Tab-separated table of C-alpha atoms in Angstrom:
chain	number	residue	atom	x	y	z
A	1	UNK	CA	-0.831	-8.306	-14.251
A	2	UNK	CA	0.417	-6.572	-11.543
A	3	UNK	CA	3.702	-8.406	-9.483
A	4	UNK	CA	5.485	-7.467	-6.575
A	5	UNK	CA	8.494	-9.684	-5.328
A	6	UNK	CA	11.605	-8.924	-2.786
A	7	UNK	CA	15.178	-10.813	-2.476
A	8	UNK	CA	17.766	-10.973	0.000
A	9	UNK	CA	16.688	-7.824	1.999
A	10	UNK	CA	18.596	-6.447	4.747
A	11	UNK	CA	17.954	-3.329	7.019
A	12	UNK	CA	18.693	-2.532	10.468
A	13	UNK	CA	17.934	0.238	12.928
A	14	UNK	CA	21.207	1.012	14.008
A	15	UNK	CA	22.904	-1.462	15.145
A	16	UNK	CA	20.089	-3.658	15.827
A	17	UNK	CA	19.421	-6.213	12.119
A	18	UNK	CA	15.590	-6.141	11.696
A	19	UNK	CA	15.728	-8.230	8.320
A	20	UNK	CA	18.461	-10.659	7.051
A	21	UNK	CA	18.472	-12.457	3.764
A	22	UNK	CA	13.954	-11.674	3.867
A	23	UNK	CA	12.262	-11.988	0.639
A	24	UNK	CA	9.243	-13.413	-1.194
A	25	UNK	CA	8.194	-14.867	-4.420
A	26	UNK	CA	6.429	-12.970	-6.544
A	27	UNK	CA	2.284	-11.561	-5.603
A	28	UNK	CA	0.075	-11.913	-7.549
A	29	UNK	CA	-2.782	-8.865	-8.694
A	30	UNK	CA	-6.210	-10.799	-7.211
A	31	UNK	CA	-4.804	-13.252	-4.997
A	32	UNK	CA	-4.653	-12.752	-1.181
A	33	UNK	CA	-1.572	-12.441	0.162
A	34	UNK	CA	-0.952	-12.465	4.481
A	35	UNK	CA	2.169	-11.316	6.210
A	36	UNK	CA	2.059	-12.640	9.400
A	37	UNK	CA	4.834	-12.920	12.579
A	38	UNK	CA	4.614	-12.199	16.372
A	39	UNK	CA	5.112	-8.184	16.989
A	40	UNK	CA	8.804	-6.895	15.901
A	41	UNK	CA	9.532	-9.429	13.514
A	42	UNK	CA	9.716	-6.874	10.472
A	43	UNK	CA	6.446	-6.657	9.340
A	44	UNK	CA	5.771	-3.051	9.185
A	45	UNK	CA	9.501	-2.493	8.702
A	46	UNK	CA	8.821	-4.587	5.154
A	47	UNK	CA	6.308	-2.457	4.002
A	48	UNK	CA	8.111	0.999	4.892
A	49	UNK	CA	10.739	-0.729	2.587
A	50	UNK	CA	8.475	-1.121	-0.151
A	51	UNK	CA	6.859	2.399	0.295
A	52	UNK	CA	10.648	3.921	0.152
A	53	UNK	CA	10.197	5.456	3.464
A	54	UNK	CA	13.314	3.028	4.584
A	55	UNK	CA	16.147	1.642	2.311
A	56	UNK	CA	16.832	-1.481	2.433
A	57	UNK	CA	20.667	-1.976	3.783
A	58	UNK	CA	20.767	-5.308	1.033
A	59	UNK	CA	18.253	-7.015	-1.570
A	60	UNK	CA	15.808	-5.912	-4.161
A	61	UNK	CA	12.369	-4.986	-4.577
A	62	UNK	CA	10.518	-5.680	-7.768
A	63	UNK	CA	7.354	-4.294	-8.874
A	64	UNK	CA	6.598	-5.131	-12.371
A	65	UNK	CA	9.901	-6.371	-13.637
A	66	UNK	CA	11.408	-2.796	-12.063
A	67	UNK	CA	13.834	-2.591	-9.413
A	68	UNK	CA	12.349	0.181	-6.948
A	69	UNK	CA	15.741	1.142	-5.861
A	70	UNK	CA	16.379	2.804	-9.474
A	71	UNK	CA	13.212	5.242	-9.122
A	72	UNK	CA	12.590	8.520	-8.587
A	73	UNK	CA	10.634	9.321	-5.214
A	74	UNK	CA	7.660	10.906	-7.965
A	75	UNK	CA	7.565	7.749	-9.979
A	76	UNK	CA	7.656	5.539	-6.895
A	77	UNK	CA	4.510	7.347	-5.636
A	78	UNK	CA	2.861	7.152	-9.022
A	79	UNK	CA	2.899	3.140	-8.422
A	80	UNK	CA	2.876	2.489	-4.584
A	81	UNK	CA	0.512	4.345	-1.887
A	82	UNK	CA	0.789	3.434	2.065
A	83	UNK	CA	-1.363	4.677	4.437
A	84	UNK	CA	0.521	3.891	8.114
A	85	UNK	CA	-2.158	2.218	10.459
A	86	UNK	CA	-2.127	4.973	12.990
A	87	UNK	CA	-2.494	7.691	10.108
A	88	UNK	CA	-5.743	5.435	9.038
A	89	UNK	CA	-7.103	5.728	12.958
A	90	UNK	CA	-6.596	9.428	13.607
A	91	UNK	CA	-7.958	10.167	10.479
A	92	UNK	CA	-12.006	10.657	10.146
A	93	UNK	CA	-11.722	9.433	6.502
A	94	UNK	CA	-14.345	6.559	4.929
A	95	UNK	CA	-12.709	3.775	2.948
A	96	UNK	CA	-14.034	5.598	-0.157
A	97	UNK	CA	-12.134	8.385	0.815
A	98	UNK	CA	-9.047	6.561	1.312
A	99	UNK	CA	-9.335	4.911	-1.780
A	100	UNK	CA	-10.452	7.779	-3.713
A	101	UNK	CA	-6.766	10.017	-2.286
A	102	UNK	CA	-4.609	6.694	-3.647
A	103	UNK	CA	-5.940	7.042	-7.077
A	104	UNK	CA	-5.967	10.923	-7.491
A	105	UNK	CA	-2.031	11.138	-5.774
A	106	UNK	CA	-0.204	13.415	-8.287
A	107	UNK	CA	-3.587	13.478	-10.704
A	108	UNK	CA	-4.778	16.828	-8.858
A	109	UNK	CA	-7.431	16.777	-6.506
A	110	UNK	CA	-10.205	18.002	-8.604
A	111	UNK	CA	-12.745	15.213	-8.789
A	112	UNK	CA	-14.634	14.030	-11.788
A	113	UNK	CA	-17.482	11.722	-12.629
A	114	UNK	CA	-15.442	9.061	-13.795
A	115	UNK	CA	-12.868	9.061	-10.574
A	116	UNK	CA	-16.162	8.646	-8.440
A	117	UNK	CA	-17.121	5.534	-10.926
A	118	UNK	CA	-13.598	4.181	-10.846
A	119	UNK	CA	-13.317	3.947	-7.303
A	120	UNK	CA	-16.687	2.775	-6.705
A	121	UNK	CA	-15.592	-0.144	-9.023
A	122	UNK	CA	-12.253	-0.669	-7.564
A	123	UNK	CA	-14.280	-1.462	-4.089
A	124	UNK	CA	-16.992	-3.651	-5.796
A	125	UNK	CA	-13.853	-5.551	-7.178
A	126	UNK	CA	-11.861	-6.218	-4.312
A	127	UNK	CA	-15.178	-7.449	-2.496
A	128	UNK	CA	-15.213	-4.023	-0.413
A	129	UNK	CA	-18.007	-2.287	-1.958
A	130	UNK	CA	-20.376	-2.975	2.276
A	131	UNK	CA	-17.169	-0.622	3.504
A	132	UNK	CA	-17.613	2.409	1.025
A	133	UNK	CA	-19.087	4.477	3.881
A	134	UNK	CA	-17.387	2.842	6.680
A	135	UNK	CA	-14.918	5.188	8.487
A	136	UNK	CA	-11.107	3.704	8.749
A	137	UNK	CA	-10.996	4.374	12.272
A	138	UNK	CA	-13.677	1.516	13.164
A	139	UNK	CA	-11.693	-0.968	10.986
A	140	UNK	CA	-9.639	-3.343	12.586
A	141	UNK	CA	-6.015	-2.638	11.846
A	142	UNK	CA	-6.344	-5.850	9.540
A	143	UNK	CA	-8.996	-4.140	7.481
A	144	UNK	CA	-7.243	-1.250	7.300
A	145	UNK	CA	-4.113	-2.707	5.898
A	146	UNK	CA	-5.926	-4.478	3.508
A	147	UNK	CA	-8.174	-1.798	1.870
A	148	UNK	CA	-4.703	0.074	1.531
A	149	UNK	CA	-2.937	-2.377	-0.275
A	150	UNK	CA	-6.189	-2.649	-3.094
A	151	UNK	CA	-6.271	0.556	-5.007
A	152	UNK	CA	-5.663	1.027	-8.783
């Protein structure tokens, strides 16, 4: 099973702290999981943190009993995908096709049978199956986020 924890994490823009001492027990694979706070409380700052796109000034992130800190930037990306919200609403792609890009990253970009299957039973799964054809762009930013997070 799938778990994804952080301790003590720090990071700042400058001069200006963002997070101090911010961490949370360990998520569960299947359970739902909301990060919540009024607008520049860290939110999207945590999950650039977790995607490596910031490093985190203190703390850890764990993924699987692995510290992200100690991976390469190509095995990061073979176990974390994240699709910024205002990538998701420029971007005339379907929540199939969103999905279907997270699995194939660094897999080649032919598509088979089976990827089509595979995604088609990752949405079924998460209870997103209705969105398959849906584009991103007329998701709320909460549905957005969420099919993200879901992949493989």
């Amino acid at each position: 099973m799938i778990t994804l924890s952080a301790n003590d994490l720090g990071f700042a823009y400058g001069t200006h702290p963002v997070l101090d001492g911010a961490g949370f027990d360990p998520l569960q694979a299947g359970k739902l999981t909301a990060l919540i706070g009024p607008n520049a409380a860290g939110k999207s700052t945590l999950f650039r943190l977790i995607a490596g796109l910031a490093k985190p000034g203190s703390g850890t992130i764990i993924l699987d009993g692995t510290d992200l800190a100690i991976l390469s930037t190509r095995e990061r990306l073979k176990r974390i995908c994240f699709m910024p919200q205002f990538f998701a609403a420029n971007a005339a792609l379907t929540v199939f096709d969103v999905v279907m890009m997270a699995h194939k990253q660094l897999k080649g970009w032919r598509v088979s049978e089976s990827d089509m299957q595979a995604v088609s039973e990752v949405l079924h799964h998460s209870g997103i199956g209705h969105l398959a054809e849906a584009y991103v762009s007329d998701l709320s930013g909460g549905s957005r986020r969420w099919c993200r997070w879901h992949r493989r």
